[in-house]
Amino acid sequence: MAKSSTSLTHWGAFTADVDHGDIASVHPWHADADPSPLLGNLPGSIRHRSRVTGPAVRRGWLDDGPGPTTRRGAEEFVAVSWDELTELLAGELRRVIDTYGNEAIYGSSYGWASAGRFHHAQSQLHRFLKLLGGYTFSRHSYSLGATGVIMPRVVGTHDDLFKRSTEWSVIAEHSELLVCFGGVGIKNSAVNPGGSTEHPTRTALDSLRERGGRVVSISPLRDDTSGECDWWAPVPGTDVAIMLALAHVLAVEGLADREFLQTHCVGYDRFERYLLGKSDGIPKTPQWAAALSGLPADDLVALARQMAAHRTIVMVSWSLQRVRHGEQAPWMGVTLAAMLGQIGLPGGGFGHGYGSQNELGMAPLRCPLPTFPQGANPVNTFIPVAAVSDMLLHPGEEFDYDGRRLTYPDIKCVYWAGGNPFHHHQNLPRLRRALGRVDTVVVHEPYWTAMAKHADVVVPSTTPFERDDYSGSRNDPVLVAMPAMTKPYADARDDYSTFAALAERLGVEAAFTEGRDAMGWLTHMYDTWAGRLDFEVPTFSEFWAAGSLRLPTETGLTLLSDFRADPVAHPLRTPSGRIEVFSTVIDGFGYGDCAGHPAWYEPQEWLGGRRAVDHPLHLVANQPATRLHSQLDGGRTSLNSKVQGREPIRMHPQDAERRGLTAGDVVRVFNDRGSCLAGLVVDDALRPNVVQLSTGAWYDPEDPADLDAMCVHGNPNVLTADVGTSSLAQGCTGAHVLVQVEAFDGPLPPVRAHQPPTIVERSQDRSTT
Ligand SMILES: Nc1nc2c(c(=O)[nH]1)N[C@H]1C(S)=C(S)[C@@H](COP(=O)(O)OP(=O)(O)OC[C@H]3O[C@@H](n4cnc5c(=O)[nH]c(N)nc54)[C@H](O)[C@@H]3O)O[C@H]1N2
Ligand SMILES: Nc1nc2c(c(=O)[nH]1)N[C@H]1C(S)=C(S)[C@@H](COP(=O)(O)OP(=O)(O)OC[C@H]3O[C@@H](n4cnc5c(=O)[nH]c(N)nc54)[C@H](O)[C@@H]3O)O[C@H]1N2
Ligand SMILES: [Mo]
């Protein structure tokens, strides 16, 4: 008998019909005007064949004990009982801590996990490891690695750029011109960490256009902006040159707002010397940018004049900073907006990530959300998050980061819960070698992802639909109850229960659980939160029965309006209190790859460089339209997009014809780092010489024992370079990679990505006999 139940994912709230322990169908949240197609991945996800059904240990780890090995990902697993798993894992954690210290555990566990304030995998793991004495952690994200370091130095914050961004309703009402680098799409704004109950992007853009507003979408892909727009498709990676050219026109035509630059910024003069070519002999003219970007110089001149004449918002998508020198695009975007002098005016100024995530343009909550307490980490050692392979491969080596020299720790145990490095990290052959260096890899997962298949100890987790929780996000007005739809599948357990059992073996149970079960925590977190609010909310049981709770928001925001109105009373948290067009601090670091003002640096992976001779196609490895990262890759929406079971790669008709390829072909995508198969889609919505292969197809090596094997399924991270944005931020650079594409004529290898590995029962296990 189907029963109806409401829940929340990062891509939206929904009601599900639940039948025989699984989601049978989903209905979007009643108030969501533009629900995400990603909801289509949910039916069948609870009992999917790729679920981890019980605890499992890699054969070699069980037989030979912990230690470095290149066999990870290529061996069978042995099914063990929960008791045995707990015993083995507790013993290994104790061994690593006693022998090498807590720093030897890499417990950062980057990843998106699932929505839920209590059963949030990383929060559970971090609290647990802190009670054991701590772990090596990571800073910032794959999303915003460059922004997270550069923007606090330029505008005193990175978080407020998103949390307190100009609201969509203000843009729809006041903006006349949106100049969007990277577009402003609805593909990505489906998603909000913690969940969304509204998706306003499409409607806001429609109302802006109805008012006569214009959208200029500067992006290699036409569909990066929803609805009608002027589509300008430059050579990928040349946006900073384009922004500099627009700035050049403003500077030489007397269109820059000198007063705003004087009162609200520092260092414009230093920057202008560079802009005009006085410091390096190269004026950043529209002609100069045209040669790099392929955009006509006249168009750039005309656009700059229009930007100065109209209420204009400069939007920079997050993708622009997920490349080598990624610090420059947001810095230059703010500088360009500062020259226009409209920062802090309704509908003018700067936006960073409209169309990247749903929180942009959504009103922030006036209150915090209920929180699972974390405690402090006694270990101070950290890495910038995307340096994980570097860390594992180079223990003891020094590296640059944000003005400091840091040293990589010597990691013995990698512990992951709620993330998938075989989704998120670059150069996967290198990651496999890096993981080969440690003694033990532990992974908590509901699904047999490639990361789970590369683990020594695999801990089966529940999905959010098998446990009670609630969730919301800081830029969404509703706290949503997530009652369990069904009991845990097979032998899966909540991460909380797993850690509670481990905590018991390791003598920290009382501190970890504080005597509460999951429902006890949900109530406690809610009551603690409610007690600190300055307004009344229903009791926990009233909220739970109602299923949702609307919270007050701060509406009508314009980013930095206070600062604009009075920069002395509302200074930015920068050394000068103003926007740092020139940063003395960054200049003082003396980095060759990030100077004291925004600048054009030749990209590492781009069509204008020497690498393009052998790799003539620019691959945009963007976020998938059909799923969140690698999550539910085996779901309906995701599978429907595949071509002969492979991830689709989009190519311009001209490029396909030149290679004798037709739509529906399986092609080989390759460079000097690796190769993968993909299914060809021919489409003129791309700039020629650009191909697009989104992230998220589960890594599927043709021969798992070969560390350099071709991925038969289409994961672009076998191709991407594992290199930081710059010495400043060392952020992720996975957005761009140069490749070649050819027909694949061999016999088609099967896709096994969504199949579990070989698991033998303990009774058939020779190590017990
Ligand atoms: N080339 C390239 N690479 C990229 C990017 C790019 O643009 N290009 N983008 C980057 C970006 S911005 C990001 S944010 C990362 C995303 O990388 P990740 O966040 O690591 O990717 P996800 O697929 O969301 O991984 C989350 C995992 O958590 C698991 N999970 C869900 N709920 C639970 C739970 O309750 N318990 C446990 N134990 N596990 C759970 C899911 O099954 C899934 O495997 O990828 C980055 N990688
Ligand atoms: N459906 C869906 N939505 C998501 C996610 C997902 O996995 N699926 N992930 C979420 C996460 S964690 C994050 S961090 C955000 C990321 O948000 P973004 O970083 O903005 O996402 P991308 O899809 O990588 O890039 C957006 C667009 O930028 C364009 N672009 C790429 N390179 C260039 C360039 O050099 N110049 C210009 N002008 N444009 C360029 C690409 O065509 C691309 O489609 O998305 C979030 N939203
Ligand atoms: Mo992200």
Short mmCIF file of C-alpha atoms in Angstrom, two decimals, residues 350-747:
data_model
loop_
_atom_site.label_atom_id
_atom_site.label_comp_id
_atom_site.label_asym_id
_atom_site.label_seq_id
_atom_site.Cartn_x
_atom_site.Cartn_y
_atom_site.Cartn_z
CA PHE A 350 28.29 42.83 -8.53
CA GLY A 351 26.94 39.32 -8.16
CA HIS A 352 28.98 36.18 -7.77
CA GLY A 353 27.14 32.95 -8.50
CA TYR A 354 23.65 33.85 -9.74
CA GLY A 355 22.79 30.72 -11.62
CA SER A 356 25.52 28.81 -9.82
CA GLN A 357 23.38 28.01 -6.81
CA ASN A 358 19.86 28.80 -5.64
CA GLU A 359 20.89 30.76 -2.54
CA LEU A 360 21.95 33.72 -4.69
CA GLY A 361 19.09 36.18 -4.85
CA MET A 362 17.13 34.38 -2.12
CA ALA A 363 16.42 36.33 1.06
CA PRO A 364 18.52 35.21 4.06
CA LEU A 365 16.91 33.88 7.22
CA ARG A 366 16.69 36.30 10.11
CA CYS A 367 17.70 33.49 12.45
CA PRO A 368 20.14 30.60 12.57
CA LEU A 369 19.07 26.98 11.98
CA PRO A 370 19.08 24.20 14.58
CA THR A 371 22.63 22.85 14.83
CA PHE A 372 24.32 19.60 15.80
CA PRO A 373 27.16 20.71 18.12
CA GLN A 374 30.62 20.04 16.76
CA GLY A 375 33.19 20.82 19.42
CA ALA A 376 36.77 21.88 18.70
CA ASN A 377 39.41 20.02 16.73
CA PRO A 378 42.55 19.58 18.87
CA VAL A 379 44.63 19.15 15.67
CA ASN A 380 45.60 22.34 13.80
CA THR A 381 46.99 20.74 10.66
CA PHE A 382 45.03 21.44 7.50
CA ILE A 383 45.31 21.56 3.73
CA PRO A 384 43.45 23.56 1.10
CA VAL A 385 40.79 20.97 0.21
CA ALA A 386 41.85 20.28 -3.38
CA ALA A 387 45.43 19.45 -2.33
CA VAL A 388 44.43 15.94 -1.19
CA SER A 389 46.55 13.96 -3.67
CA ASP A 390 49.50 16.29 -3.17
CA MET A 391 49.26 15.75 0.57
CA LEU A 392 49.11 11.97 0.32
CA LEU A 393 51.93 11.78 -2.22
CA HIS A 394 54.26 14.31 -0.58
CA PRO A 395 54.24 13.97 3.22
CA GLY A 396 56.64 16.39 4.89
CA GLU A 397 56.90 18.69 1.87
CA GLU A 398 56.23 22.39 2.10
CA PHE A 399 53.82 24.38 -0.04
CA ASP A 400 52.50 27.94 -0.37
CA TYR A 401 49.05 28.95 0.81
CA ASP A 402 47.66 32.42 1.45
CA GLY A 403 50.91 33.96 2.52
CA ARG A 404 52.07 31.01 4.58
CA ARG A 405 54.38 28.04 4.12
CA LEU A 406 52.56 24.91 5.24
CA THR A 407 53.78 21.31 5.49
CA TYR A 408 51.89 18.24 4.36
CA PRO A 409 51.26 15.80 7.21
CA ASP A 410 51.99 12.08 6.91
CA ILE A 411 48.54 10.50 6.58
CA LYS A 412 48.01 6.85 7.48
CA CYS A 413 44.23 6.68 7.51
CA VAL A 414 41.81 8.38 5.12
CA TYR A 415 38.26 8.52 6.49
CA TRP A 416 35.37 9.53 4.22
CA ALA A 417 31.67 9.91 4.96
CA GLY A 418 29.37 11.92 2.70
CA GLY A 419 31.65 12.70 -0.24
CA ASN A 420 33.02 11.10 -3.37
CA PRO A 421 36.62 11.99 -4.27
CA PHE A 422 36.22 9.88 -7.43
CA HIS A 423 33.66 12.46 -8.36
CA HIS A 424 35.25 15.62 -7.13
CA HIS A 425 38.97 15.31 -7.47
CA GLN A 426 41.08 15.94 -10.56
CA ASN A 427 43.43 13.50 -12.31
CA LEU A 428 41.89 10.29 -10.96
CA PRO A 429 44.85 8.07 -11.96
CA ARG A 430 46.93 10.27 -9.65
CA LEU A 431 44.31 10.06 -6.89
CA ARG A 432 44.43 6.25 -7.10
CA ARG A 433 48.20 6.35 -6.61
CA ALA A 434 47.79 8.82 -3.74
CA LEU A 435 45.26 6.60 -1.95
CA GLY A 436 47.71 3.73 -2.48
CA ARG A 437 50.15 5.40 -0.06
CA VAL A 438 48.06 5.10 3.10
CA ASP A 439 47.47 2.19 5.46
CA THR A 440 43.69 2.33 5.57
CA VAL A 441 40.82 3.91 3.65
CA VAL A 442 37.44 3.97 5.40
CA VAL A 443 34.28 4.97 3.54
CA HIS A 444 30.72 5.32 4.83
CA GLU A 445 28.34 5.20 1.85
CA PRO A 446 24.78 4.26 0.98
CA TYR A 447 26.01 3.35 -2.53
CA TRP A 448 28.88 1.46 -4.15
CA THR A 449 30.51 4.54 -5.62
CA ALA A 450 34.05 4.32 -6.99
CA MET A 451 35.25 5.73 -3.66
CA ALA A 452 33.53 2.90 -1.79
CA LYS A 453 35.08 0.42 -4.22
CA HIS A 454 38.51 1.90 -3.41
CA ALA A 455 38.04 1.56 0.34
CA ASP A 456 39.40 -1.05 2.73
CA VAL A 457 36.51 -0.76 5.15
CA VAL A 458 33.06 -0.02 3.69
CA VAL A 459 30.38 1.06 6.13
CA PRO A 460 26.81 0.90 4.76
CA SER A 461 24.88 4.11 5.44
CA THR A 462 21.20 4.86 5.19
CA THR A 463 19.82 7.38 2.72
CA PRO A 464 17.96 10.38 4.18
CA PHE A 465 14.68 8.60 3.48
CA GLU A 466 15.38 5.82 5.99
CA ARG A 467 15.78 8.05 9.06
CA ASP A 468 14.11 10.96 10.83
CA ASP A 469 15.62 14.39 10.31
CA TYR A 470 14.81 17.97 9.31
CA SER A 471 16.59 20.46 7.16
CA GLY A 472 16.62 23.94 5.75
CA SER A 473 19.12 26.38 4.43
CA ARG A 474 20.23 29.86 5.37
CA ASN A 475 18.67 31.30 2.19
CA ASP A 476 15.37 29.46 2.09
CA PRO A 477 12.31 30.35 4.14
CA VAL A 478 11.18 26.88 5.24
CA LEU A 479 12.43 24.34 7.77
CA VAL A 480 11.19 20.99 6.45
CA ALA A 481 10.59 17.83 8.48
CA MET A 482 12.05 14.69 6.94
CA PRO A 483 10.32 11.76 8.64
CA ALA A 484 11.64 8.32 7.67
CA MET A 485 9.73 6.89 4.70
CA THR A 486 10.76 3.35 5.41
CA LYS A 487 13.03 1.34 7.66
CA PRO A 488 16.75 1.06 6.79
CA TYR A 489 17.37 -1.01 3.68
CA ALA A 490 19.13 -4.35 4.11
CA ASP A 491 21.86 -4.05 6.78
CA ALA A 492 22.42 -0.29 6.39
CA ARG A 493 22.74 1.93 9.48
CA ASP A 494 22.71 5.64 10.12
CA ASP A 495 26.18 7.15 10.34
CA TYR A 496 25.18 8.26 13.85
CA SER A 497 24.58 4.68 15.00
CA THR A 498 27.88 3.56 13.49
CA PHE A 499 29.81 6.31 15.27
CA ALA A 500 27.96 5.69 18.52
CA ALA A 501 29.02 2.02 18.41
CA LEU A 502 32.62 2.96 17.57
CA ALA A 503 32.57 5.58 20.33
CA GLU A 504 31.52 2.90 22.79
CA ARG A 505 34.48 0.67 21.85
CA LEU A 506 36.84 3.63 22.05
CA GLY A 507 35.58 4.92 25.40
CA VAL A 508 33.93 8.16 24.26
CA GLU A 509 30.34 7.04 23.98
CA ALA A 510 28.93 9.26 26.71
CA ALA A 511 30.56 12.33 25.21
CA PHE A 512 29.44 11.42 21.70
CA THR A 513 25.81 10.50 22.31
CA GLU A 514 25.20 12.51 25.51
CA GLY A 515 22.74 9.73 26.21
CA ARG A 516 20.45 10.57 23.30
CA ASP A 517 19.14 8.54 20.41
CA ALA A 518 18.52 10.20 17.04
CA MET A 519 15.04 11.43 17.94
CA GLY A 520 16.41 12.66 21.27
CA TRP A 521 18.94 14.77 19.37
CA LEU A 522 16.35 16.12 16.94
CA THR A 523 14.24 17.29 19.85
CA HIS A 524 17.22 18.62 21.79
CA MET A 525 18.61 20.55 18.81
CA TYR A 526 15.20 22.04 18.08
CA ASP A 527 14.52 23.01 21.69
CA THR A 528 17.98 24.58 22.12
CA TRP A 529 17.46 26.56 18.94
CA ALA A 530 13.94 27.61 19.83
CA GLY A 531 15.14 28.78 23.25
CA ARG A 532 17.61 31.22 21.66
CA LEU A 533 15.23 32.83 19.16
CA ASP A 534 13.73 36.25 19.74
CA PHE A 535 10.37 35.09 18.41
CA GLU A 536 8.00 32.25 19.20
CA VAL A 537 8.02 28.97 17.28
CA PRO A 538 5.81 25.91 17.75
CA THR A 539 7.01 23.08 20.00
CA PHE A 540 9.02 20.31 18.38
CA SER A 541 6.06 17.93 18.26
CA GLU A 542 3.85 20.60 16.74
CA PHE A 543 6.50 21.26 14.08
CA TRP A 544 6.95 17.54 13.44
CA ALA A 545 3.22 17.05 13.04
CA ALA A 546 2.85 20.06 10.75
CA GLY A 547 5.82 18.91 8.60
CA SER A 548 7.24 22.35 7.94
CA LEU A 549 7.83 25.70 9.55
CA ARG A 550 8.10 29.04 7.78
CA LEU A 551 10.88 31.23 9.17
CA PRO A 552 11.32 35.00 8.90
CA THR A 553 13.64 36.32 6.21
CA GLU A 554 15.34 39.62 5.50
CA THR A 555 13.76 40.72 2.24
CA GLY A 556 14.70 43.32 -0.35
CA LEU A 557 18.48 43.16 0.16
CA THR A 558 20.99 44.91 -2.05
CA LEU A 559 24.56 43.67 -1.68
CA LEU A 560 26.77 46.19 0.16
CA SER A 561 24.10 48.90 0.33
CA ASP A 562 25.15 49.91 3.87
CA PHE A 563 28.77 50.22 2.83
CA ARG A 564 27.78 52.31 -0.15
CA ALA A 565 25.64 54.63 1.94
CA ASP A 566 28.37 55.18 4.53
CA PRO A 567 31.75 53.49 4.07
CA VAL A 568 33.02 54.96 7.33
CA ALA A 569 30.17 53.72 9.48
CA HIS A 570 30.01 50.38 7.64
CA PRO A 571 33.57 49.57 6.63
CA LEU A 572 34.42 46.30 4.93
CA ARG A 573 36.52 43.79 6.85
CA THR A 574 39.56 44.51 4.66
CA PRO A 575 42.74 46.21 5.92
CA SER A 576 41.57 49.52 4.39
CA GLY A 577 37.88 49.00 5.19
CA ARG A 578 37.24 49.51 1.47
CA ILE A 579 37.23 47.43 -1.70
CA GLU A 580 40.84 46.51 -2.37
CA VAL A 581 41.41 46.94 -6.08
CA PHE A 582 45.05 46.77 -5.05
CA SER A 583 45.86 44.59 -2.05
CA THR A 584 49.07 45.48 -0.27
CA VAL A 585 48.81 42.23 1.64
CA ILE A 586 48.64 40.03 -1.48
CA ASP A 587 51.31 42.13 -3.14
CA GLY A 588 53.49 41.50 -0.09
CA PHE A 589 53.28 37.72 -0.59
CA GLY A 590 55.33 38.19 -3.74
CA TYR A 591 53.62 35.39 -5.68
CA GLY A 592 54.39 35.09 -9.38
CA ASP A 593 50.91 33.69 -10.02
CA CYS A 594 48.83 36.21 -8.05
CA ALA A 595 49.95 39.83 -7.95
CA GLY A 596 48.61 42.78 -5.93
CA HIS A 597 45.83 43.65 -8.40
CA PRO A 598 43.66 41.66 -10.77
CA ALA A 599 45.48 40.80 -13.97
CA TRP A 600 45.40 38.61 -17.06
CA TYR A 601 47.48 35.46 -16.78
CA GLU A 602 47.67 33.05 -19.66
CA PRO A 603 45.51 30.06 -18.72
CA GLN A 604 47.04 26.61 -18.40
CA GLU A 605 44.29 24.84 -20.37
CA TRP A 606 43.05 27.01 -23.23
CA LEU A 607 42.77 27.13 -26.98
CA GLY A 608 45.26 29.97 -27.34
CA GLY A 609 48.22 28.08 -25.92
CA ARG A 610 50.76 25.56 -27.15
CA ARG A 611 49.03 22.63 -25.47
CA ALA A 612 46.13 23.11 -27.88
CA VAL A 613 48.25 21.90 -30.80
CA ASP A 614 47.95 18.28 -29.64
CA HIS A 615 44.71 18.79 -27.70
CA PRO A 616 42.59 21.00 -29.96
CA LEU A 617 39.27 20.81 -28.10
CA HIS A 618 38.45 22.76 -24.95
CA LEU A 619 36.41 20.53 -22.65
CA VAL A 620 34.07 22.30 -20.25
CA ALA A 621 33.66 19.89 -17.31
CA ASN A 622 30.67 21.66 -15.79
CA GLN A 623 28.00 20.56 -13.30
CA PRO A 624 25.52 18.04 -14.65
CA ALA A 625 21.98 19.10 -15.55
CA THR A 626 20.74 15.61 -14.70
CA ARG A 627 21.91 15.05 -11.11
CA LEU A 628 23.76 16.63 -8.19
CA HIS A 629 27.41 15.73 -8.81
CA SER A 630 27.63 11.94 -8.74
CA GLN A 631 24.57 11.48 -6.55
CA LEU A 632 21.95 9.08 -7.94
CA ASP A 633 23.81 8.71 -11.24
CA GLY A 634 21.84 5.49 -11.59
CA GLY A 635 18.50 7.34 -11.32
CA ARG A 636 16.01 7.93 -14.11
CA THR A 637 16.80 11.56 -15.05
CA SER A 638 20.51 10.79 -15.16
CA LEU A 639 20.20 7.51 -17.08
CA ASN A 640 17.80 9.03 -19.62
CA SER A 641 20.51 11.44 -20.73
CA LYS A 642 23.13 8.76 -21.38
CA VAL A 643 24.05 7.67 -24.88
CA GLN A 644 24.63 3.92 -25.21
CA GLY A 645 24.98 3.97 -21.44
CA ARG A 646 27.78 6.57 -21.52
CA GLU A 647 27.75 10.15 -20.26
CA PRO A 648 26.85 12.54 -23.10
CA ILE A 649 29.57 14.75 -24.58
CA ARG A 650 28.31 17.72 -26.60
CA MET A 651 30.18 18.83 -29.71
CA HIS A 652 29.61 21.46 -32.39
CA PRO A 653 28.44 20.02 -35.78
CA GLN A 654 31.58 21.41 -37.45
CA ASP A 655 33.88 19.55 -35.06
CA ALA A 656 31.89 16.33 -35.38
CA GLU A 657 31.95 16.46 -39.16
CA ARG A 658 35.68 17.13 -39.25
CA ARG A 659 36.19 13.94 -37.25
CA GLY A 660 33.65 11.87 -39.17
CA LEU A 661 31.50 11.47 -36.04
CA THR A 662 27.71 11.25 -35.84
CA ALA A 663 25.28 11.77 -33.00
CA GLY A 664 24.86 8.61 -30.94
CA ASP A 665 28.44 7.39 -31.53
CA VAL A 666 30.55 6.29 -28.62
CA VAL A 667 33.73 8.35 -28.75
CA ARG A 668 37.08 8.26 -27.00
CA VAL A 669 38.03 11.47 -25.20
CA PHE A 670 41.69 11.66 -24.30
CA ASN A 671 44.77 13.68 -23.44
CA ASP A 672 48.17 12.92 -21.96
CA ARG A 673 46.67 12.24 -18.50
CA GLY A 674 43.99 9.70 -19.35
CA SER A 675 41.00 8.75 -21.44
CA CYS A 676 37.32 7.97 -21.21
CA LEU A 677 34.46 6.93 -23.43
CA ALA A 678 31.43 9.16 -23.87
CA GLY A 679 28.28 9.25 -26.02
CA LEU A 680 28.19 11.90 -28.71
CA VAL A 681 25.52 14.62 -28.84
CA VAL A 682 25.91 17.06 -31.75
CA ASP A 683 24.67 20.56 -30.94
CA ASP A 684 25.30 24.06 -32.24
CA ALA A 685 24.74 25.53 -28.76
CA LEU A 686 28.49 25.51 -28.19
CA ARG A 687 31.31 27.59 -29.54
CA PRO A 688 33.25 25.52 -32.11
CA ASN A 689 36.30 23.77 -30.65
CA VAL A 690 34.54 23.56 -27.30
CA VAL A 691 33.10 20.29 -26.02
CA GLN A 692 31.10 19.77 -22.86
CA LEU A 693 31.22 16.67 -20.67
CA SER A 694 29.66 17.23 -17.28
CA THR A 695 31.02 15.73 -14.10
CA GLY A 696 29.34 12.93 -12.23
CA ALA A 697 29.37 9.73 -14.28
CA TRP A 698 30.67 7.13 -11.82
CA TYR A 699 34.29 6.31 -12.59
CA ASP A 700 34.41 2.92 -14.28
CA PRO A 701 37.93 1.74 -15.17
CA GLU A 702 37.97 -0.82 -18.00
CA ASP A 703 40.52 -2.87 -16.07
CA PRO A 704 40.27 -1.95 -12.40
CA ALA A 705 43.76 -3.31 -11.74
CA ASP A 706 45.28 -0.78 -14.15
CA LEU A 707 45.68 2.57 -12.40
CA ASP A 708 45.70 4.35 -15.77
CA ALA A 709 42.74 2.47 -17.22
CA MET A 710 40.29 4.16 -19.56
CA CYS A 711 37.00 5.08 -17.86
CA VAL A 712 34.33 3.40 -20.00
CA HIS A 713 31.52 5.55 -18.59
CA GLY A 714 32.63 9.17 -19.14
CA ASN A 715 34.09 10.72 -15.99
CA PRO A 716 35.98 13.89 -17.09
CA ASN A 717 38.21 13.83 -14.02
CA VAL A 718 40.41 11.19 -15.62
CA LEU A 719 41.47 14.05 -17.92
CA THR A 720 41.69 17.14 -15.68
CA ALA A 721 44.92 18.52 -14.22
CA ASP A 722 45.52 18.25 -10.49
CA VAL A 723 46.96 21.70 -9.96
CA GLY A 724 45.94 24.55 -7.66
CA THR A 725 44.51 27.90 -8.79
CA SER A 726 47.62 29.73 -7.54
CA SER A 727 50.01 29.95 -4.59
CA LEU A 728 47.39 32.12 -2.90
CA ALA A 729 44.34 29.84 -2.71
CA GLN A 730 45.41 26.46 -4.15
CA GLY A 731 41.77 25.97 -5.19
CA CYS A 732 40.24 23.34 -7.49
CA THR A 733 40.88 23.88 -11.22
CA GLY A 734 38.64 21.13 -12.62
CA ALA A 735 36.38 23.29 -14.81
CA HIS A 736 38.58 23.28 -17.93
CA VAL A 737 40.73 20.75 -19.73
CA LEU A 738 42.11 20.41 -23.25
CA VAL A 739 41.38 17.13 -25.01
CA GLN A 740 41.15 15.36 -28.34
CA VAL A 741 38.13 13.26 -29.39
CA GLU A 742 38.10 10.37 -31.86
CA ALA A 743 35.80 7.56 -32.93
CA PHE A 744 35.91 4.49 -30.73
CA ASP A 745 35.97 1.49 -33.01
CA GLY A 746 36.82 -1.33 -30.63
CA PRO A 747 34.30 -3.69 -29.05
#
